[in-house]
């Protein structure tokens, strides 16, 4: 596991950032992180995303060109993505 972590953290590609989950609580299977740890990891990912994009070029987001008139749920509903994109809408 340590060898894999070292390889992952040594990746140096443009526009690629790593977030280290080491130390987050692991569940009863000793493999997967707990639900609370997933939330914490999500916050770490969001912080990294925001830090990265505050210091680089603006993020280009798709523009909605048609008016939504349906109450049907969107195909890719994702409250985290909606939360992150809300300042750009």
Coordinates of C-alpha atoms in Angstrom, one line a residue, residues 28-67:
X28 CA -14.7 -2.2 9.8
X29 CA -13.4 -3.9 6.6
X30 CA -10.0 -2.1 7.2
X31 CA -10.1 -1.1 3.5
X32 CA -12.7 1.6 2.9
X33 CA -12.9 4.9 4.7
X34 CA -16.0 5.6 6.8
X35 CA -18.9 7.8 5.8
X36 CA -17.6 10.7 7.8
X37 CA -14.2 10.3 6.4
X38 CA -15.7 10.4 2.9
X39 CA -17.3 13.7 3.8
X40 CA -13.9 15.0 5.0
X41 CA -12.2 13.7 1.9
X42 CA -14.8 15.5 -0.2
X43 CA -14.1 18.7 1.6
X44 CA -10.3 18.2 1.0
X45 CA -11.0 17.6 -2.7
X46 CA -13.2 20.7 -2.9
X47 CA -10.6 22.9 -1.1
X48 CA -7.9 21.6 -3.5
X49 CA -10.1 22.3 -6.5
X50 CA -10.9 25.9 -5.3
X51 CA -7.3 26.6 -4.4
X52 CA -6.1 25.4 -7.8
X53 CA -8.7 27.4 -9.8
X54 CA -8.2 30.6 -7.8
X55 CA -4.5 30.7 -8.9
X56 CA -4.9 29.6 -12.5
X57 CA -7.1 30.4 -15.5
X58 CA -10.8 30.5 -15.0
X59 CA -12.7 27.3 -15.3
X60 CA -14.8 27.2 -18.5
X61 CA -18.2 25.8 -17.8
X62 CA -20.8 24.8 -20.3
X63 CA -23.5 27.4 -20.9
X64 CA -27.1 26.4 -20.7
X65 CA -28.6 27.5 -24.0
X66 CA -32.2 26.3 -23.6
X67 CA -34.8 27.1 -20.9

